[in-house]
Coordinates of N, CA and C in Angstrom, one line a residue:
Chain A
X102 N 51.1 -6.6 44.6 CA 52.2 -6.4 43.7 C 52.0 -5.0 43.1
X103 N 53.4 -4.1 42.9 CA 53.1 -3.0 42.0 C 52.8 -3.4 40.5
X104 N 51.7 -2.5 40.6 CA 51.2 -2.8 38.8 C 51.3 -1.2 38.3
X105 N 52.7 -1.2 37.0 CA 52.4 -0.2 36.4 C 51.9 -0.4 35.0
X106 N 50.8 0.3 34.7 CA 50.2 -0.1 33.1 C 50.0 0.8 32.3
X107 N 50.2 0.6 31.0 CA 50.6 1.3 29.6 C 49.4 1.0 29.1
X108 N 49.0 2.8 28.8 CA 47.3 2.4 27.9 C 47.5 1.7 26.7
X109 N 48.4 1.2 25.8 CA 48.3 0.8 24.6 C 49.4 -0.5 24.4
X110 N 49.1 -1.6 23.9 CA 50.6 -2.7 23.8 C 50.9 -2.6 22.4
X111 N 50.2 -2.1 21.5 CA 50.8 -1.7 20.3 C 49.9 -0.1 19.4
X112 N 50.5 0.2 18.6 CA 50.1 1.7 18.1 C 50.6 2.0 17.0
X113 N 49.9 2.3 16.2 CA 50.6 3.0 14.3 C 50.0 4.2 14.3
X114 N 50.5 4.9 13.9 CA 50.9 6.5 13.7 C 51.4 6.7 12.6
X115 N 50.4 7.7 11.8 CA 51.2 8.8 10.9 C 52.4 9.5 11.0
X116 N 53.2 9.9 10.3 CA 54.4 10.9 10.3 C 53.1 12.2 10.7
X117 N 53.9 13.1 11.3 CA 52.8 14.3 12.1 C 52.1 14.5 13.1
X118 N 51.9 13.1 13.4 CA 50.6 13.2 14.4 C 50.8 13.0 15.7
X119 N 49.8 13.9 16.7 CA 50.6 13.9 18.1 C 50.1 13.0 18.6
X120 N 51.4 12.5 19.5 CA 51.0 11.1 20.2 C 51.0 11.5 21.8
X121 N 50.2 10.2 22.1 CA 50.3 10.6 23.3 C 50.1 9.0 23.8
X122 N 51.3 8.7 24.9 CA 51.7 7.4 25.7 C 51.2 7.8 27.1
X123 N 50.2 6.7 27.9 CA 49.9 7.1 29.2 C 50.7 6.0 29.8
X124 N 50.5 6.2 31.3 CA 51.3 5.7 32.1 C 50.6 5.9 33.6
X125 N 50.2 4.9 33.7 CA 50.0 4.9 35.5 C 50.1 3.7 36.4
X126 N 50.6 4.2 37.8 CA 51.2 3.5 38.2 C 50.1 3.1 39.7
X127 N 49.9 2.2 40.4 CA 49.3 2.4 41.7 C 49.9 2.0 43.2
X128 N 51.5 2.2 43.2 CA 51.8 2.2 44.3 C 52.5 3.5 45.1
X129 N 51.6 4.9 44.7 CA 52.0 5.9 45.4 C 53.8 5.9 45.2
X130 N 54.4 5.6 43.4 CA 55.6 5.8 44.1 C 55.7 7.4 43.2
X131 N 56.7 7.9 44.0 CA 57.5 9.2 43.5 C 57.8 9.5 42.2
X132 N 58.7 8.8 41.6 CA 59.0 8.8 40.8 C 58.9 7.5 39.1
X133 N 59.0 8.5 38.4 CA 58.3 7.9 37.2 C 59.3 8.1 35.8
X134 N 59.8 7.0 35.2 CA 60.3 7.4 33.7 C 59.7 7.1 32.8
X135 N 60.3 7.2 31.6 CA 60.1 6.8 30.4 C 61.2 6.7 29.7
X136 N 61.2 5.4 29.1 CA 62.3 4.9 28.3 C 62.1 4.4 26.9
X137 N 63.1 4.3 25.9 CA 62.4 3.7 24.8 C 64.4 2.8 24.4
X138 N 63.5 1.7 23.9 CA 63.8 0.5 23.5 C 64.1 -0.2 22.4
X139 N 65.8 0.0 21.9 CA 65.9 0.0 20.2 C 67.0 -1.3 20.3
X140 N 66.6 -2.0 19.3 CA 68.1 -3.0 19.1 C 68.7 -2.3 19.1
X141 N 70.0 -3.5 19.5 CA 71.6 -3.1 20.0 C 72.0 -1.5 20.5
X142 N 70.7 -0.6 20.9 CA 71.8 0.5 21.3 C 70.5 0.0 23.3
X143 N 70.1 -0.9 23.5 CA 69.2 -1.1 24.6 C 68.6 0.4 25.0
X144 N 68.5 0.3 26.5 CA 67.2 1.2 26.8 C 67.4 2.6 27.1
X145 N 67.0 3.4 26.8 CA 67.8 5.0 26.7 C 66.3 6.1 27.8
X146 N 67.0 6.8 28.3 CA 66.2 7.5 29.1 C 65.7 8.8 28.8
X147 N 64.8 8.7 28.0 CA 63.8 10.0 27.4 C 63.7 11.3 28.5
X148 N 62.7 10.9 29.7 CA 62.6 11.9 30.9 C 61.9 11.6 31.8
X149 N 62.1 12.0 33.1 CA 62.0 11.3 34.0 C 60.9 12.4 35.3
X150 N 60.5 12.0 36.0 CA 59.7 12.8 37.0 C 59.7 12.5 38.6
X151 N 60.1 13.4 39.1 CA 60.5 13.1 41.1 C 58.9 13.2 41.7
X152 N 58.2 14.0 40.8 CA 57.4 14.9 41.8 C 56.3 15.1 40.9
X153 N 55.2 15.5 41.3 CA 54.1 15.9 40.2 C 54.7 17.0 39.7
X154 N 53.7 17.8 38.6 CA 54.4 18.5 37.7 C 55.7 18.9 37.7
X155 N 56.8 18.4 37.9 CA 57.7 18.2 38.2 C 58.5 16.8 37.3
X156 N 59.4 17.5 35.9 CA 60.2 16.8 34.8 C 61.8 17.6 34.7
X157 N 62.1 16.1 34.3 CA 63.6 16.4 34.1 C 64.0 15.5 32.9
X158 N 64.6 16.6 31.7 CA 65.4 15.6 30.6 C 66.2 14.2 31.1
X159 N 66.0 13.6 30.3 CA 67.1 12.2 30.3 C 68.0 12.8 29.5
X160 N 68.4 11.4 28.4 CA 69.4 11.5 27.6 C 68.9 11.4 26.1
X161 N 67.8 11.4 25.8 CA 67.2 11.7 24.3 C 66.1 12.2 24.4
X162 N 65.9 13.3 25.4 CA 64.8 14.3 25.3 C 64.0 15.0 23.8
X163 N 65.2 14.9 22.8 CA 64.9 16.1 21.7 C 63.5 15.1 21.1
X164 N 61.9 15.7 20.9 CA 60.8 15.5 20.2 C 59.9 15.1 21.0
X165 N 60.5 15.0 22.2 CA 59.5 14.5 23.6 C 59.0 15.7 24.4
X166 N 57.5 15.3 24.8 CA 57.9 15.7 26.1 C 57.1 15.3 27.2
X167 N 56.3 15.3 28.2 CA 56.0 15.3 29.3 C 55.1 15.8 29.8
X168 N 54.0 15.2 30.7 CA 53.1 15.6 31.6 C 53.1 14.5 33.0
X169 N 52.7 15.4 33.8 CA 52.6 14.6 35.1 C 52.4 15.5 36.0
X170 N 50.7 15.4 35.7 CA 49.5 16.2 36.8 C 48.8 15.8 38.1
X171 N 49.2 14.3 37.9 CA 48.8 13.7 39.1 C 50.3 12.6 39.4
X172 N 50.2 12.1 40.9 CA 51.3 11.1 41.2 C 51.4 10.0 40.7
X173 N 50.3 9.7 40.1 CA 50.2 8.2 40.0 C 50.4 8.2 38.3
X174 N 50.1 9.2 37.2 CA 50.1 9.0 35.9 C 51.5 10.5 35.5
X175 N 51.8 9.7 34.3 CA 53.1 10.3 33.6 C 52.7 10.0 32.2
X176 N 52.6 10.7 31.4 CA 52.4 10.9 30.1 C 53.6 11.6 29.3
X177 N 53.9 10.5 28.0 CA 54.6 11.1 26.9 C 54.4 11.5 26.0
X178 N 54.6 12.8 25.6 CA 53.9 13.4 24.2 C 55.2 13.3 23.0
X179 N 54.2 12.8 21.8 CA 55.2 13.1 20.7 C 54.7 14.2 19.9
X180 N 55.4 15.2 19.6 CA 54.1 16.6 19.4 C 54.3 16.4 17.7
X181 N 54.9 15.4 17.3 CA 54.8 15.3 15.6 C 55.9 13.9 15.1
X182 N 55.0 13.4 15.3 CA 55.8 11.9 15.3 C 56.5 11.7 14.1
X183 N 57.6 11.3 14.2 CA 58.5 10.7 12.9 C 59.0 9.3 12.7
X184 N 59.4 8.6 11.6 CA 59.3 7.4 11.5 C 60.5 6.9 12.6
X185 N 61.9 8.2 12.7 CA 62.6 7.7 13.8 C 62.0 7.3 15.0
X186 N 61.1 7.9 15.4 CA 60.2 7.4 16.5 C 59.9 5.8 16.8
X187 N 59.9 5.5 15.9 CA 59.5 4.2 16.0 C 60.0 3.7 17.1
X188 N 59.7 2.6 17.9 CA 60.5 2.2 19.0 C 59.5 1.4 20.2
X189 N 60.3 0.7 21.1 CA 59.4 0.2 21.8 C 59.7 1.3 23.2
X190 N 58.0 1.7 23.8 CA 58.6 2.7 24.8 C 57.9 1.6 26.2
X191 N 59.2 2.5 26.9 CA 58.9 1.6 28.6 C 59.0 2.5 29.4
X192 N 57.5 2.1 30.4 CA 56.9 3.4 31.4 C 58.1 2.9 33.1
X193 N 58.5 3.6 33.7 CA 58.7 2.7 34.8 C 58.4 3.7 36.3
X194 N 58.8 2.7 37.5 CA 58.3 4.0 38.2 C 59.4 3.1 39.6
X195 N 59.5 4.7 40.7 CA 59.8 3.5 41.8 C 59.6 4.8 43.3
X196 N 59.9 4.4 44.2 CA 59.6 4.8 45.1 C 60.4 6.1 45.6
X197 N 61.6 5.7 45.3 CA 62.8 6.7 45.3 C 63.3 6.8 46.5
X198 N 63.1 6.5 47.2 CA 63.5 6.7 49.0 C 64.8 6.1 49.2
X199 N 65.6 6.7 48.9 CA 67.4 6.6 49.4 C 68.0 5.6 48.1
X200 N 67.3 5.6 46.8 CA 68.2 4.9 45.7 C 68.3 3.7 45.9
X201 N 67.7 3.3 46.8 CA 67.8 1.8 46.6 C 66.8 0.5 46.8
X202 N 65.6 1.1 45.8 CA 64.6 0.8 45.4 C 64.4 -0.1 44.4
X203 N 63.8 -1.1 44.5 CA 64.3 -1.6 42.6 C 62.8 -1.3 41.7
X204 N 63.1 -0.9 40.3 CA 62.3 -0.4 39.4 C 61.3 -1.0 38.6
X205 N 60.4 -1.0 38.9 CA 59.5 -1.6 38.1 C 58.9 -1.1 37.0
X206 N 58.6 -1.7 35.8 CA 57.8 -1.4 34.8 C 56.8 -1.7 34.1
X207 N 56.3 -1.1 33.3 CA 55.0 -1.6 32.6 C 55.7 -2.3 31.3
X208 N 54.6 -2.7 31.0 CA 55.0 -3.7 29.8 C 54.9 -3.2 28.2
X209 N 55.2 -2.0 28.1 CA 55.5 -2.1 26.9 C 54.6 -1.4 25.8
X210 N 54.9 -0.6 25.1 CA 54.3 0.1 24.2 C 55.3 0.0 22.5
X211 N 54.1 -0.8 22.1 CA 55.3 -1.0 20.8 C 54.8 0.2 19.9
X212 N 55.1 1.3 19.6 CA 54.9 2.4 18.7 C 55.3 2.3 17.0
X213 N 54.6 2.0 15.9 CA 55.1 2.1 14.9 C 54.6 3.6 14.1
X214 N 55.1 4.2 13.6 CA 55.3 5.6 12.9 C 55.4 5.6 11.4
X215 N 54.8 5.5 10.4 CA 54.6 5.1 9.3 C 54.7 6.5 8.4
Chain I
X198 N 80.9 9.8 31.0 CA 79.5 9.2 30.9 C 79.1 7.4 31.8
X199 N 78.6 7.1 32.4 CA 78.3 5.3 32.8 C 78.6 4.5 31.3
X200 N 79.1 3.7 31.2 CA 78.4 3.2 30.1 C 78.6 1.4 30.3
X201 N 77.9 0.3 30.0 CA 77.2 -0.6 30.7 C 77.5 -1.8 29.6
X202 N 77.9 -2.9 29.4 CA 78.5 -3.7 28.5 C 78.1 -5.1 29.2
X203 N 77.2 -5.8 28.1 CA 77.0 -6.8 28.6 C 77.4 -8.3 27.0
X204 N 78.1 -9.0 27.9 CA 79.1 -9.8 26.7 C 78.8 -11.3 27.0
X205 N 78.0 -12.2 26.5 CA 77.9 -12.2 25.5 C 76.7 -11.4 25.4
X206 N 76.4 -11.3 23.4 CA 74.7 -11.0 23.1 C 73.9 -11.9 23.4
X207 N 74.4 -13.6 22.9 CA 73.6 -14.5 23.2 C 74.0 -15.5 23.6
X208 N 73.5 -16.2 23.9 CA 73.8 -17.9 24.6 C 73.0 -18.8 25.1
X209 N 73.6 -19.7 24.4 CA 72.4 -21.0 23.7 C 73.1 -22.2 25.1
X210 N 72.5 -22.5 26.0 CA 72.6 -23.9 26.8 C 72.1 -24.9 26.7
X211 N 71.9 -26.2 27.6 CA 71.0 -27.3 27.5 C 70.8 -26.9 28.7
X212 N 69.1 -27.8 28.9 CA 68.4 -27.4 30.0 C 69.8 -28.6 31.4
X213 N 69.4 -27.7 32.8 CA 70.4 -28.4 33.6 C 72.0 -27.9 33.7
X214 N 72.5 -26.7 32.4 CA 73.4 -26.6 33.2 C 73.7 -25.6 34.1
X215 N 74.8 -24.8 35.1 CA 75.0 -24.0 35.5 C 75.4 -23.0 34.4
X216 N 75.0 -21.6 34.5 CA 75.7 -20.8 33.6 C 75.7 -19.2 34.1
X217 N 76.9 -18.3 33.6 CA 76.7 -17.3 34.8 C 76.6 -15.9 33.1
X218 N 76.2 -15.4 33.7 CA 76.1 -13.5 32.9 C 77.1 -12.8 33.0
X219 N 77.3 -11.8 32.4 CA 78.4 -10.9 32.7 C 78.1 -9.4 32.5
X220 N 78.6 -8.8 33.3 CA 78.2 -7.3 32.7 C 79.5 -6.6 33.4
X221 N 79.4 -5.4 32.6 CA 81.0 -4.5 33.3 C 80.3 -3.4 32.8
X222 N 81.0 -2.5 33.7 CA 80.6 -0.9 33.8 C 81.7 -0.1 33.8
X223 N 82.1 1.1 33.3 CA 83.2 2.0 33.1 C 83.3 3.1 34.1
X224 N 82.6 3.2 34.9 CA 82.9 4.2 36.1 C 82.1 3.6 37.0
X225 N 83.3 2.7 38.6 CA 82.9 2.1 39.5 C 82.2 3.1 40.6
X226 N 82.1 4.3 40.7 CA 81.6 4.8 41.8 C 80.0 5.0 41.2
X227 N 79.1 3.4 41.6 CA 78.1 3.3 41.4 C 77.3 3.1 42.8
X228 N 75.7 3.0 42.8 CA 75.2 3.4 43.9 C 74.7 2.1 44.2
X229 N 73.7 1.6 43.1 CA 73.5 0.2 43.2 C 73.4 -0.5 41.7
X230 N 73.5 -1.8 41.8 CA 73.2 -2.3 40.6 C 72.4 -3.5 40.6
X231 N 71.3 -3.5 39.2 CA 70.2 -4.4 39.1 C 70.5 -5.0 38.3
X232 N 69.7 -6.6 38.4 CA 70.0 -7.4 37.3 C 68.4 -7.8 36.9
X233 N 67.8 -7.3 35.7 CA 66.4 -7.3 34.9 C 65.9 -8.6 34.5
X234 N 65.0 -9.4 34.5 CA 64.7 -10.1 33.3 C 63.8 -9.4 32.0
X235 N 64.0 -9.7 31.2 CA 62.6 -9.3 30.1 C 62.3 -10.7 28.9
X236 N 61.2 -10.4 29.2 CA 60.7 -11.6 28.3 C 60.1 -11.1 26.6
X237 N 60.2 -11.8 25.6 CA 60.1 -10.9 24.7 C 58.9 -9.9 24.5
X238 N 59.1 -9.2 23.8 CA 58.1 -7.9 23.4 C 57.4 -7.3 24.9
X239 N 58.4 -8.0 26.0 CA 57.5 -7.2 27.4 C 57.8 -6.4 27.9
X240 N 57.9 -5.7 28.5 CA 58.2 -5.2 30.1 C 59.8 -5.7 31.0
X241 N 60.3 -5.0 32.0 CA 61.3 -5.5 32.8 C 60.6 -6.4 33.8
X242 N 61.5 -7.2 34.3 CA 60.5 -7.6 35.9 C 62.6 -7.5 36.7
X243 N 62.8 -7.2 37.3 CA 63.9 -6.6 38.6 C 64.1 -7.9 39.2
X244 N 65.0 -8.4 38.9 CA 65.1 -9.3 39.8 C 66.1 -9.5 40.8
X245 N 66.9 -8.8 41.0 CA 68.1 -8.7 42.0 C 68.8 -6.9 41.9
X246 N 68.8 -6.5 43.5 CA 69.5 -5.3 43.2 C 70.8 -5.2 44.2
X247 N 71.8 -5.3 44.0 CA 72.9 -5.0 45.1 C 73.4 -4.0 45.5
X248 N 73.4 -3.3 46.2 CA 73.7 -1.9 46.5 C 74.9 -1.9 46.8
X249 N 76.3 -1.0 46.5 CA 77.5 -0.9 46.6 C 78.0 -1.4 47.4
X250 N 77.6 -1.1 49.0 CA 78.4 -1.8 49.7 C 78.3 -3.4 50.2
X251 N 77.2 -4.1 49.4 CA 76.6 -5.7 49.2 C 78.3 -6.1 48.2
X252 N 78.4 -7.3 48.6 CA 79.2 -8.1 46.8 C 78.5 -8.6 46.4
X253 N 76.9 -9.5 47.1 CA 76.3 -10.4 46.6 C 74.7 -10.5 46.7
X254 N 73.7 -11.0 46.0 CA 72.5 -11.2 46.8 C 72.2 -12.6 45.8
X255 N 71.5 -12.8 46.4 CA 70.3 -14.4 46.4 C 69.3 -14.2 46.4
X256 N 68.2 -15.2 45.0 CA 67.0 -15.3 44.9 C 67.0 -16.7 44.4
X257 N 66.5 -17.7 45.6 CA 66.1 -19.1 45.0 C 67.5 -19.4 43.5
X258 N 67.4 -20.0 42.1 CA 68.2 -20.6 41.8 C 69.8 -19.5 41.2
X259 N 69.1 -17.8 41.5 CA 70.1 -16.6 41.1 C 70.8 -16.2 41.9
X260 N 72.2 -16.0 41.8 CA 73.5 -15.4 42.1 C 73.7 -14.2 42.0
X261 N 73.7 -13.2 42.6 CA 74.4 -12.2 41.5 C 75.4 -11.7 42.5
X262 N 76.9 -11.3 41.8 CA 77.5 -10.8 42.3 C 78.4 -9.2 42.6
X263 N 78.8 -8.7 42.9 CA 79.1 -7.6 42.6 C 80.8 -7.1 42.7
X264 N 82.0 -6.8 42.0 CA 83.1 -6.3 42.6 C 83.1 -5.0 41.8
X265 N 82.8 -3.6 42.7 CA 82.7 -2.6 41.8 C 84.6 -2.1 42.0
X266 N 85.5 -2.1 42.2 CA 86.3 -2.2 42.0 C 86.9 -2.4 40.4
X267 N 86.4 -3.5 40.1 CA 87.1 -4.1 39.0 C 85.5 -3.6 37.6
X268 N 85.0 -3.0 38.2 CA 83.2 -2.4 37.3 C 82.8 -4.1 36.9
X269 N 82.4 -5.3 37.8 CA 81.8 -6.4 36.8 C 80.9 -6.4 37.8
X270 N 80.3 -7.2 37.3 CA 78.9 -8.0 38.5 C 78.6 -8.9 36.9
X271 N 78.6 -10.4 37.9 CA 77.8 -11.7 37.2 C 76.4 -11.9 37.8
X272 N 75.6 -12.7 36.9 CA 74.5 -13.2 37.2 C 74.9 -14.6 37.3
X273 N 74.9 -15.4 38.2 CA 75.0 -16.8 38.6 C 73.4 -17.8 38.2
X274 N 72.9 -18.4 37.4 CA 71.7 -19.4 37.7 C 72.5 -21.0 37.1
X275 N 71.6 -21.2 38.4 CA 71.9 -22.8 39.0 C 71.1 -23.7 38.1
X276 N 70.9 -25.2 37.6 CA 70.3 -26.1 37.1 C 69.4 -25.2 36.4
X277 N 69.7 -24.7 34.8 CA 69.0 -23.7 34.4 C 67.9 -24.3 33.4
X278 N 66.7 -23.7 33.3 CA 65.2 -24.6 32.8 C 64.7 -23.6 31.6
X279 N 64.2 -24.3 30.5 CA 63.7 -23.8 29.3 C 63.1 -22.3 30.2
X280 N 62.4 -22.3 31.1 CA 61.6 -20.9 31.3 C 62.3 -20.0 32.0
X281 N 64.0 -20.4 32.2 CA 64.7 -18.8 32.5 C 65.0 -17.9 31.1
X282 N 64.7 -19.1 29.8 CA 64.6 -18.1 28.3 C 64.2 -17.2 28.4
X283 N 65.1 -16.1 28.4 CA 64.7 -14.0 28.8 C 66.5 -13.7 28.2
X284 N 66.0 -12.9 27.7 CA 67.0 -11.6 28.0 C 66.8 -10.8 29.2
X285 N 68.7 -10.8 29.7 CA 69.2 -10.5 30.9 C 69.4 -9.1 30.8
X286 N 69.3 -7.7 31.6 CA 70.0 -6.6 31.4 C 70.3 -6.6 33.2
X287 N 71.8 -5.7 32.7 CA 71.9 -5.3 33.7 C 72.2 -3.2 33.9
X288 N 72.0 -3.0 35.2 CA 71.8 -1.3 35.1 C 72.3 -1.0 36.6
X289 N 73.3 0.0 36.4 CA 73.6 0.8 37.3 C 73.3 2.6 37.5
X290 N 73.4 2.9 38.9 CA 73.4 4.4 38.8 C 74.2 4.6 39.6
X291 N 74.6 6.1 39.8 CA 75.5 7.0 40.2 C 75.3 7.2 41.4
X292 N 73.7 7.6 42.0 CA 74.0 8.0 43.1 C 72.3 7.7 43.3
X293 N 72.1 8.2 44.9 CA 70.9 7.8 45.1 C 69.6 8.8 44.2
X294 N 69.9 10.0 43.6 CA 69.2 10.7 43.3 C 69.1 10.3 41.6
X295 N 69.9 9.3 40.8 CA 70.1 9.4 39.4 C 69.6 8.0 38.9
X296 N 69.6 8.1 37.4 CA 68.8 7.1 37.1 C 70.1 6.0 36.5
X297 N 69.1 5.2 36.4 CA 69.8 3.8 36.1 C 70.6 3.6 34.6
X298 N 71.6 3.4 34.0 CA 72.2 3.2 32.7 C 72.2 1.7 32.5
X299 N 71.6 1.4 31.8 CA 71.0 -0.2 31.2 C 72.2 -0.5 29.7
X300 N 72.6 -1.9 30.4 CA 73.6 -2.6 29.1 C 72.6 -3.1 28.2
X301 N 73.0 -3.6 27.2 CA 72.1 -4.3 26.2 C 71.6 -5.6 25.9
X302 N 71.9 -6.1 27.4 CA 71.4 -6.9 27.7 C 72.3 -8.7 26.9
X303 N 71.7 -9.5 27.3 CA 72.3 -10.8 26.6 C 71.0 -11.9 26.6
X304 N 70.6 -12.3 25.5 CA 69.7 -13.2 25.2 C 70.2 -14.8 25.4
X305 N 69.1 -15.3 26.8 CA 69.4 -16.6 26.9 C 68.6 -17.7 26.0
X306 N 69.1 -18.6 26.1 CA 67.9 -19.6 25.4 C 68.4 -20.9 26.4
X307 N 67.7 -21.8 26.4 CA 68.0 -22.7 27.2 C 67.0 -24.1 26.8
X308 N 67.5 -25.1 26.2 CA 67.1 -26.3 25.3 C 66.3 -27.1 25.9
X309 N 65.6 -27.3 25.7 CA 64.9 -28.9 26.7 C 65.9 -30.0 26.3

């Protein structure tokens, strides 16, 4: 089974402090996101990766950003975390080979920002 | 923009009956569409994906259907059991190279 795993299932943070979310995945797939997880507006796409060092904005990029040095791990940086931040974030990953892959994810990083 | 509507938020059954999902999407030229479970404070687990030119797929007691025409696709579960309790999302994308737009899902519960 693909197992993708999130170093942390929960995390409190100062306002200021850089975060950092890991992410790895172990079935050689391509591509990798990162999502975060708010009542009623559901799951929103922070930024996404085809390729090793190789990122592309989602749709709420602004305070994020990205690493992905190797294939298998994708990392989210928060370079000064705010209590907006708060949120549950979700790693995912998939193979990418013609779109019609289905997406797997890790389980979950509940981030509180105090 | 996609944007992905899933109606009801919640829905309360007894264990045993049939009951189906709904989701609708605002621009039908989609590539494929998945139907998620998530259990609380988890993770997704994928549980059905139809790809545009499919209407339908099957997994043991799940339905899902698709008419991108009309932007709906249902989730169909048959003789439904306290442990299909998850919130449902469903997500489409655009094309083979784009990512998936996720509705907000609908919380089931389901009674013994």
């Amino acid at each position: 089974d693909v197992k993708v795993t999130q170093s942390s299932r929960y995390l409190v943070k100062r306002t200021g402090e850089k975060v950092f979310l890991e992410c790895v995945q172990d079935m050689d797939h391509e591509n990798m996101f990162w999502y975060r997880q708010d009542p009623g507006l559901g799951l929103r796409l922070i930024y996404f990766s085809y390729d090793v060092k190789m990122k592309e904005k989602g749709d709420i990029p602004e305070g994020y950003s990205v690493s992905r040095e190797k294939k298998e791990r994708f990392s989210l940086i928060l370079e000064s975390a705010s209590t907006n931040q708060t949120s549950m974030y979700l790693c995912a990953s998939t193979t990418g080979q013609g779109g019609n892959e289905k997406l797997f994810f890790g389980s979950g990083t509940q981030l509180s920002v105090l | 923009k996609q944007e992905v509507t899933q109606i009801p938020a919640a829905l309360s059954v007894p264990e045993g009956e049939n009951l189906v999902l709904n989701c609708s999407f605002t621009d039908s030229a989609i590539y494929n569409l998945q139907w998620f479970r998530q259990d609380p404070g988890k993770g997704l687990t994928s549980l059905l994906l139809i790809q545009s030119s499919q209407r339908e797929q099957t997994s043991g007691r799940l339905n899902a259907s698709l008419d991108k025409s009309s932007g709906r696709s249902t989730l169909y579960i048959a003789a439904s059991q306290p442990g299909d309790s998850a919130t449902y999302l469903c997500a489409v994308n655009r094309d083979a190279e784009s990512h998936l737009f996720f509705g907000t899902g609908t919380r089931l519960t389901v009674i013994p």
